[in-house]
Amino acid sequence: MTDYDVTVIGAGPAGLAAALAAEKNGKHVLLVERAARMGGILNQCIHDGFGLIRFGEKLSGCEYANRYINELKASNVETALLTFVTRIEKNKDVFEITLVNRDGLRTVKSRALVLSTGCRERTAKQVSIQGTRPAGVFTAGTAQYYINILGEMPAKKCVILGSGDIGLIMARRLTLEGAEVIGVYEAKSSPSGLTRNIAQCLDDFDIPLHVSHTVTRVFGESRLNAVEIAQVDDKMRPIPGTEEIVECDTLILSVGLIPENELAETMNIVIDSKTKGPVCDQNYETSLDGVFVCGNALHVNDLVDYVSESGEAAGSSAAGYSANKRILVDITAANDFAYAVPAKLNVNSDAAKTVLFFRSREERDKTEVQVLVNGASVYKKKYTKLRPPEMERIVVDFSHVGPTDQVTLEMREV
Amino acid sequence: MIDIEKINKRLEENGFEEFSVHDNGVGIVLTGESDDWDRIIGAGFCAAEKFGKMHVINDVNFTGSAIPKMRLPELEDSAIDGLHPDVLVIGGGIVGASIARELMKWDLDVLLVEKEYDLALGASGRNDGCVHPGIDLKKGSLKQKYNLAGNRMFDQLSEELDIDFERCGQTVVFDTVKFLPLMRLSRAYFKRMGLGDVRILTRKQLLAHEPAVKDNCKCGLFFPTGGVVCPYNLTIAYGENAVDNGAALSLNTAVLGMQLSEGSIVSVSTNRGTVYPKVVVNAAGVFTEEIAKMAGDRFFSIHPRKGTNTILDRKQARIVRTSYSLLDHLKTEGHSKGGGIVRTVDNNVLVGPDAFETYQKEDYTTEGKNIAAVFAKQGRVTDALHIGDTITYFSGVRAPTFEEDFVVEKGRKTWNLVHAAGIQSPGLTAAPAIAIDVSQMCVEILEENGEPVLPNKAYNPKRRGIPRLSKLNDTDRSTLIAQNPAYGEIVCRCEEISRGEIIDALHRSVPCETVDGIKRRCRPGMGRCQGGFCGPLVAKIISEEKGIPLEEVCKSDAKSRLLIRKSKGGDLID
């Protein structure tokens, strides 16, 4: 006997879609959310650009989230808000999930589990910034929370390190709120964010972008008063002698996102060293039977539309979860790929419309991406441009792949 | 008697000809001029007499750079003006806090002053938390005496103060078997020294003990009396218990000067007023020399020595069961064992520290090259350390004398003064034992002065810590949440810290209203996201609980506000 067929952990866009999809499949679903409100990071994304693929409109993050939240409220999904998963144990074929909230502790039993725990931001120390430990060093998401949720300004005169999308969005947001953004600095030789965000957030506001530069040091005993910026070489190592001191009271960091997989790790689920998310198959099932993963917990997506898509797919898979034995084949991406998801194919399951997401390792022009089975091409697609910040999506028919076949992804110039 | 000529000859023979020493009646005064700090330190060591009662006093004119002045709180008021405590303890580190608590066993008015906004902000909060067995300390040194005595006190102490302490042992790893015969012999010696039943680990046993050691690690020595504790928690716990028992604590209070008369301290001036103590305890860490000078009793010198530790993600904890280090049989330079790998009570892994002489007593900056060097060094013991698992890193500054031993004694010229100076590693281990002796000295001074000192009948050695809900079993956790639902609301996801725990930390007997203060007390922001998610939530709780606007919430000191102003406005959702 279980309490739920599917338990979804995390009510951001991935979890909302997963819970709804599982419920539409007639399942009894519990959606657990740590915060007081569903929607995840979308709640602090008051800028637009969400939902172009999914709804064909430009929505704000909050509006996008609300479409799902409203649908969810009208559904039979049970929700547990302000509730934290403190432990998960798998007992035979049942997951025992221990939840803690203001009412106390409670353990629920569930047949399947969906991890939609999102991602966290890389911190200053994780990119080796040295010096003192003053106030005024914030990750972009934290700064965004202060401004958009709490209505407070964390900066007057700031430097932004990293041209990831949140960094770009925050450059604009801080400018609109009256702060001076001295510049956006990026250690890579090309920007990390979407092209549209470079145009709309930096160019439109005359905010300079300095590629091949990084912040190496912060100054200030109490509050930040300056940062040291250095040029970097092609391996992103600071070049001695190029250091420059820039006075500012705030450093905003947008230096990468890391899937949050601490729960997966406690269950010894295999983590992909490239994506930092769990290894999964085309049904979003991880190395542990019955545990599914989606959204940014799986790999960091560029658009929320894809997050919802993976959530929906993972939710449906979790709803249809059976103890059928999986037969897994590796999907091996060549080195030109930063990564490809999923990394496994369950050949004992429907694989006719397998969705593959990938990013190229480097920026490149005119490229053909090929999927091969035992060296023979089964899918080709030409791209005029591939950029690491932009995720690509292809749908491949793998229905004829068998247990001993080898599936590989390659790309070449054309 | 000091043989000054002999020391001067030694300086010359060792190439320190630009320096010389003379005897000023209280110490070996080193003079000269140099722009090279390392040479000054070298000369200081060269002039130091092993086990001498006379210390090197560094009066060399350093021309290389301006030595920064002690950082002072901006605050100026009269909060403690006119107080007449029996004992004034200067310095809210582990030494000062433990002395204050020990003094409360007596019926005394005790005032503890600390120049920073919180306790444990110097070396006490910036070390690896090792409770050392006392392996390589010189026989007859104060370090050895207090380390052994202090170590034995930790079981009872951690119980009384309700802090985490694990006697997990300490392992010294060898990359050769050639010392095995010597190790067998040394077991009896260690036992006599009070280090308990030291075990020799063969390669196989070493692997069973520490599975991540590399192939070149051939054998090891396991010291069962070693342990780990959270050093700032211990300091704060001492402070809280002292205050609970009636001690007065004044933070943001720096000693600026003293008025002396006939070999006695009459008054002590601070930025918060002048106090008139009967006895003064000098527990000012790196600034003990300055305090000694104010008190007319400067007979030693402190030469700051900096070290940096890196904290790794707790998922790395599996690679470290106790704490271990590779013995450098090729004795390297320096006066520290050169760091190791430590699993903390909170299951993080610490790598380091290193040791560098510096003229800056409050330079807590970090350098990438030093961190890389520490990783390279510890990479000789295990392949399992990855710099990519770094959560954060921090520096601390030790406070050694040139004799590299503690100074725990009454003033030599000033009679109503007790020094607890030169307390560097293993100071954390030693502090509980030092506190007993120092408090005894204070009582003696008071009694010599005709003040009868009676025991404090109301003294309660027990302190109740902030509950750590995630460490409780389900039943106890449920019970607490039923009493206070805030214990069920998780604010810090990485360390699983509830709103209730944070609120508790804001209402303890040692005041705290900063984000970093909360972090040290109950750990929100200590995890892998470093407060990215919980930082604003903690700030908001501080604002609500303390009734201050969010823009006035500080990260650390009064000048470290997190926020600039309100945003342009509009209606907030909540």
PDB file of N, CA and C in Angstrom, chain B residues 398-456:
ATOM      1  N   ARG B 398      47.913  33.450  13.621  1.00  0.00           N
ATOM      2  CA  ARG B 398      48.337  32.911  14.916  1.00  0.00           C
ATOM      3  C   ARG B 398      49.136  33.970  15.686  1.00  0.00           C
ATOM      4  N   ALA B 399      49.300  33.739  16.962  1.00  0.00           N
ATOM      5  CA  ALA B 399      49.959  34.746  17.806  1.00  0.00           C
ATOM      6  C   ALA B 399      51.148  34.159  18.572  1.00  0.00           C
ATOM      7  N   PRO B 400      52.153  33.646  17.895  1.00  0.00           N
ATOM      8  CA  PRO B 400      53.275  33.030  18.622  1.00  0.00           C
ATOM      9  C   PRO B 400      54.271  34.053  19.161  1.00  0.00           C
ATOM     10  N   THR B 401      54.999  33.621  20.177  1.00  0.00           N
ATOM     11  CA  THR B 401      56.183  34.369  20.618  1.00  0.00           C
ATOM     12  C   THR B 401      57.387  33.775  19.887  1.00  0.00           C
ATOM     13  N   PHE B 402      58.546  34.402  20.031  1.00  0.00           N
ATOM     14  CA  PHE B 402      59.746  33.850  19.382  1.00  0.00           C
ATOM     15  C   PHE B 402      60.212  32.574  20.063  1.00  0.00           C
ATOM     16  N   GLU B 403      59.768  32.368  21.289  1.00  0.00           N
ATOM     17  CA  GLU B 403      60.119  31.122  21.994  1.00  0.00           C
ATOM     18  C   GLU B 403      59.164  30.004  21.605  1.00  0.00           C
ATOM     19  N   GLU B 404      58.110  30.344  20.855  1.00  0.00           N
ATOM     20  CA  GLU B 404      57.109  29.379  20.406  1.00  0.00           C
ATOM     21  C   GLU B 404      56.493  28.624  21.578  1.00  0.00           C
ATOM     22  N   ASP B 405      56.315  29.319  22.680  1.00  0.00           N
ATOM     23  CA  ASP B 405      55.603  28.685  23.794  1.00  0.00           C
ATOM     24  C   ASP B 405      54.586  29.685  24.340  1.00  0.00           C
ATOM     25  N   PHE B 406      53.650  29.161  25.106  1.00  0.00           N
ATOM     26  CA  PHE B 406      52.646  30.026  25.712  1.00  0.00           C
ATOM     27  C   PHE B 406      53.286  30.882  26.808  1.00  0.00           C
ATOM     28  N   VAL B 407      52.674  32.027  27.062  1.00  0.00           N
ATOM     29  CA  VAL B 407      53.019  32.839  28.226  1.00  0.00           C
ATOM     30  C   VAL B 407      51.779  32.852  29.111  1.00  0.00           C
ATOM     31  N   VAL B 408      51.820  32.125  30.198  1.00  0.00           N
ATOM     32  CA  VAL B 408      50.679  32.095  31.129  1.00  0.00           C
ATOM     33  C   VAL B 408      51.244  32.407  32.503  1.00  0.00           C
ATOM     34  N   GLU B 409      51.173  33.654  32.900  1.00  0.00           N
ATOM     35  CA  GLU B 409      51.767  34.038  34.185  1.00  0.00           C
ATOM     36  C   GLU B 409      51.261  35.402  34.617  1.00  0.00           C
ATOM     37  N   LYS B 410      51.526  35.695  35.896  1.00  0.00           N
ATOM     38  CA  LYS B 410      51.183  37.014  36.409  1.00  0.00           C
ATOM     39  C   LYS B 410      52.156  38.037  35.827  1.00  0.00           C
ATOM     40  N   GLY B 411      51.748  39.297  35.840  1.00  0.00           N
ATOM     41  CA  GLY B 411      52.616  40.355  35.353  1.00  0.00           C
ATOM     42  C   GLY B 411      53.960  40.321  36.065  1.00  0.00           C
ATOM     43  N   ARG B 412      54.996  40.677  35.322  1.00  0.00           N
ATOM     44  CA  ARG B 412      56.317  40.657  35.947  1.00  0.00           C
ATOM     45  C   ARG B 412      56.605  41.968  36.660  1.00  0.00           C
ATOM     46  N   LYS B 413      56.101  43.057  36.087  1.00  0.00           N
ATOM     47  CA  LYS B 413      56.298  44.353  36.740  1.00  0.00           C
ATOM     48  C   LYS B 413      54.989  44.897  37.289  1.00  0.00           C
ATOM     49  N   THR B 414      53.922  44.560  36.599  1.00  0.00           N
ATOM     50  CA  THR B 414      52.608  45.072  36.999  1.00  0.00           C
ATOM     51  C   THR B 414      51.908  43.975  37.785  1.00  0.00           C
ATOM     52  N   TRP B 415      51.573  44.258  39.029  1.00  0.00           N
ATOM     53  CA  TRP B 415      51.166  43.145  39.896  1.00  0.00           C
ATOM     54  C   TRP B 415      49.714  42.710  39.715  1.00  0.00           C
ATOM     55  N   ASN B 416      48.827  43.620  39.258  1.00  0.00           N
ATOM     56  CA  ASN B 416      47.419  43.189  39.133  1.00  0.00           C
ATOM     57  C   ASN B 416      47.068  42.818  37.694  1.00  0.00           C
ATOM     58  N   LEU B 417      47.954  42.057  37.089  1.00  0.00           N
ATOM     59  CA  LEU B 417      47.818  41.685  35.683  1.00  0.00           C
ATOM     60  C   LEU B 417      48.168  40.212  35.512  1.00  0.00           C
ATOM     61  N   VAL B 418      47.399  39.515  34.661  1.00  0.00           N
ATOM     62  CA  VAL B 418      47.754  38.138  34.296  1.00  0.00           C
ATOM     63  C   VAL B 418      47.780  38.053  32.774  1.00  0.00           C
ATOM     64  N   HIS B 419      48.853  37.479  32.262  1.00  0.00           N
ATOM     65  CA  HIS B 419      48.964  37.307  30.813  1.00  0.00           C
ATOM     66  C   HIS B 419      48.569  35.896  30.399  1.00  0.00           C
ATOM     67  N   ALA B 420      47.799  35.810  29.329  1.00  0.00           N
ATOM     68  CA  ALA B 420      47.610  34.533  28.628  1.00  0.00           C
ATOM     69  C   ALA B 420      47.937  34.870  27.180  1.00  0.00           C
ATOM     70  N   ALA B 421      49.221  34.832  26.879  1.00  0.00           N
ATOM     71  CA  ALA B 421      49.706  35.351  25.595  1.00  0.00           C
ATOM     72  C   ALA B 421      50.459  34.266  24.832  1.00  0.00           C
ATOM     73  N   GLY B 422      50.746  34.574  23.588  1.00  0.00           N
ATOM     74  CA  GLY B 422      51.482  33.608  22.762  1.00  0.00           C
ATOM     75  C   GLY B 422      50.696  32.329  22.549  1.00  0.00           C
ATOM     76  N   ILE B 423      49.376  32.434  22.691  1.00  0.00           N
ATOM     77  CA  ILE B 423      48.551  31.219  22.592  1.00  0.00           C
ATOM     78  C   ILE B 423      48.242  30.958  21.118  1.00  0.00           C
ATOM     79  N   GLN B 424      48.974  30.066  20.540  1.00  0.00           N
ATOM     80  CA  GLN B 424      48.746  29.609  19.169  1.00  0.00           C
ATOM     81  C   GLN B 424      48.430  28.122  19.273  1.00  0.00           C
ATOM     82  N   SER B 425      48.408  27.432  18.159  1.00  0.00           N
ATOM     83  CA  SER B 425      48.157  26.000  18.206  1.00  0.00           C
ATOM     84  C   SER B 425      49.130  25.358  19.183  1.00  0.00           C
ATOM     85  N   PRO B 426      48.705  24.517  20.074  1.00  0.00           N
ATOM     86  CA  PRO B 426      47.358  23.949  20.272  1.00  0.00           C
ATOM     87  C   PRO B 426      46.499  24.732  21.269  1.00  0.00           C
ATOM     88  N   GLY B 427      46.345  26.011  21.036  1.00  0.00           N
ATOM     89  CA  GLY B 427      45.649  26.870  21.993  1.00  0.00           C
ATOM     90  C   GLY B 427      44.211  26.483  22.237  1.00  0.00           C
ATOM     91  N   LEU B 428      43.535  25.997  21.202  1.00  0.00           N
ATOM     92  CA  LEU B 428      42.142  25.598  21.358  1.00  0.00           C
ATOM     93  C   LEU B 428      42.035  24.439  22.346  1.00  0.00           C
ATOM     94  N   THR B 429      42.956  23.474  22.203  1.00  0.00           N
ATOM     95  CA  THR B 429      42.970  22.324  23.103  1.00  0.00           C
ATOM     96  C   THR B 429      43.362  22.756  24.513  1.00  0.00           C
ATOM     97  N   ALA B 430      44.302  23.690  24.567  1.00  0.00           N
ATOM     98  CA  ALA B 430      44.886  24.070  25.849  1.00  0.00           C
ATOM     99  C   ALA B 430      43.999  25.024  26.648  1.00  0.00           C
ATOM    100  N   ALA B 431      43.162  25.803  25.946  1.00  0.00           N
ATOM    101  CA  ALA B 431      42.431  26.892  26.594  1.00  0.00           C
ATOM    102  C   ALA B 431      41.689  26.478  27.871  1.00  0.00           C
ATOM    103  N   PRO B 432      40.974  25.350  27.875  1.00  0.00           N
ATOM    104  CA  PRO B 432      40.248  25.009  29.105  1.00  0.00           C
ATOM    105  C   PRO B 432      41.168  24.874  30.311  1.00  0.00           C
ATOM    106  N   ALA B 433      42.374  24.353  30.086  1.00  0.00           N
ATOM    107  CA  ALA B 433      43.312  24.181  31.199  1.00  0.00           C
ATOM    108  C   ALA B 433      43.981  25.502  31.555  1.00  0.00           C
ATOM    109  N   ILE B 434      44.287  26.302  30.549  1.00  0.00           N
ATOM    110  CA  ILE B 434      44.873  27.626  30.802  1.00  0.00           C
ATOM    111  C   ILE B 434      43.907  28.453  31.658  1.00  0.00           C
ATOM    112  N   ALA B 435      42.618  28.344  31.311  1.00  0.00           N
ATOM    113  CA  ALA B 435      41.610  29.148  32.017  1.00  0.00           C
ATOM    114  C   ALA B 435      41.605  28.845  33.512  1.00  0.00           C
ATOM    115  N   ILE B 436      41.798  27.590  33.854  1.00  0.00           N
ATOM    116  CA  ILE B 436      41.804  27.224  35.277  1.00  0.00           C
ATOM    117  C   ILE B 436      42.963  27.915  35.990  1.00  0.00           C
ATOM    118  N   ASP B 437      44.148  27.836  35.378  1.00  0.00           N
ATOM    119  CA  ASP B 437      45.316  28.448  36.020  1.00  0.00           C
ATOM    120  C   ASP B 437      45.195  29.963  36.080  1.00  0.00           C
ATOM    121  N   VAL B 438      44.730  30.568  34.998  1.00  0.00           N
ATOM    122  CA  VAL B 438      44.639  32.033  34.970  1.00  0.00           C
ATOM    123  C   VAL B 438      43.621  32.513  36.009  1.00  0.00           C
ATOM    124  N   SER B 439      42.490  31.815  36.099  1.00  0.00           N
ATOM    125  CA  SER B 439      41.489  32.253  37.075  1.00  0.00           C
ATOM    126  C   SER B 439      42.049  32.105  38.486  1.00  0.00           C
ATOM    127  N   GLN B 440      42.828  31.063  38.710  1.00  0.00           N
ATOM    128  CA  GLN B 440      43.469  30.864  40.014  1.00  0.00           C
ATOM    129  C   GLN B 440      44.419  32.019  40.325  1.00  0.00           C
ATOM    130  N   MET B 441      45.185  32.423  39.307  1.00  0.00           N
ATOM    131  CA  MET B 441      46.111  33.548  39.498  1.00  0.00           C
ATOM    132  C   MET B 441      45.352  34.824  39.856  1.00  0.00           C
ATOM    133  N   CYS B 442      44.212  35.031  39.197  1.00  0.00           N
ATOM    134  CA  CYS B 442      43.401  36.224  39.490  1.00  0.00           C
ATOM    135  C   CYS B 442      42.938  36.187  40.940  1.00  0.00           C
ATOM    136  N   VAL B 443      42.482  35.028  41.365  1.00  0.00           N
ATOM    137  CA  VAL B 443      42.004  34.884  42.738  1.00  0.00           C
ATOM    138  C   VAL B 443      43.147  35.154  43.722  1.00  0.00           C
ATOM    139  N   GLU B 444      44.315  34.626  43.397  1.00  0.00           N
ATOM    140  CA  GLU B 444      45.481  34.854  44.271  1.00  0.00           C
ATOM    141  C   GLU B 444      45.789  36.345  44.392  1.00  0.00           C
ATOM    142  N   ILE B 445      45.776  37.022  43.257  1.00  0.00           N
ATOM    143  CA  ILE B 445      46.088  38.459  43.277  1.00  0.00           C
ATOM    144  C   ILE B 445      45.073  39.206  44.140  1.00  0.00           C
ATOM    145  N   LEU B 446      43.793  38.856  43.955  1.00  0.00           N
ATOM    146  CA  LEU B 446      42.750  39.517  44.744  1.00  0.00           C
ATOM    147  C   LEU B 446      42.941  39.239  46.232  1.00  0.00           C
ATOM    148  N   GLU B 447      43.261  37.990  46.543  1.00  0.00           N
ATOM    149  CA  GLU B 447      43.415  37.633  47.965  1.00  0.00           C
ATOM    150  C   GLU B 447      44.650  38.273  48.579  1.00  0.00           C
ATOM    151  N   GLU B 448      45.728  38.334  47.756  1.00  0.00           N
ATOM    152  CA  GLU B 448      46.938  39.015  48.248  1.00  0.00           C
ATOM    153  C   GLU B 448      46.636  40.475  48.562  1.00  0.00           C
ATOM    154  N   ASN B 449      45.682  40.994  47.828  1.00  0.00           N
ATOM    155  CA  ASN B 449      45.311  42.390  48.026  1.00  0.00           C
ATOM    156  C   ASN B 449      44.279  42.550  49.149  1.00  0.00           C
ATOM    157  N   GLY B 450      44.055  41.456  49.854  1.00  0.00           N
ATOM    158  CA  GLY B 450      43.154  41.520  50.994  1.00  0.00           C
ATOM    159  C   GLY B 450      41.684  41.393  50.649  1.00  0.00           C
ATOM    160  N   GLU B 451      41.402  40.917  49.440  1.00  0.00           N
ATOM    161  CA  GLU B 451      40.000  40.732  49.051  1.00  0.00           C
ATOM    162  C   GLU B 451      39.655  39.259  49.232  1.00  0.00           C
ATOM    163  N   PRO B 452      38.804  38.912  50.155  1.00  0.00           N
ATOM    164  CA  PRO B 452      38.432  37.505  50.266  1.00  0.00           C
ATOM    165  C   PRO B 452      37.606  37.085  49.044  1.00  0.00           C
ATOM    166  N   VAL B 453      37.976  35.980  48.439  1.00  0.00           N
ATOM    167  CA  VAL B 453      37.239  35.512  47.266  1.00  0.00           C
ATOM    168  C   VAL B 453      36.503  34.232  47.615  1.00  0.00           C
ATOM    169  N   LEU B 454      35.193  34.282  47.507  1.00  0.00           N
ATOM    170  CA  LEU B 454      34.370  33.131  47.885  1.00  0.00           C
ATOM    171  C   LEU B 454      33.858  32.408  46.645  1.00  0.00           C
ATOM    172  N   PRO B 455      33.580  31.131  46.783  1.00  0.00           N
ATOM    173  CA  PRO B 455      33.007  30.414  45.637  1.00  0.00           C
ATOM    174  C   PRO B 455      31.619  30.967  45.292  1.00  0.00           C
ATOM    175  N   ASN B 456      31.281  30.881  44.029  1.00  0.00           N
ATOM    176  CA  ASN B 456      29.963  31.308  43.570  1.00  0.00           C
ATOM    177  C   ASN B 456      29.008  30.133  43.717  1.00  0.00           C
TER     178      ASN B 456
END
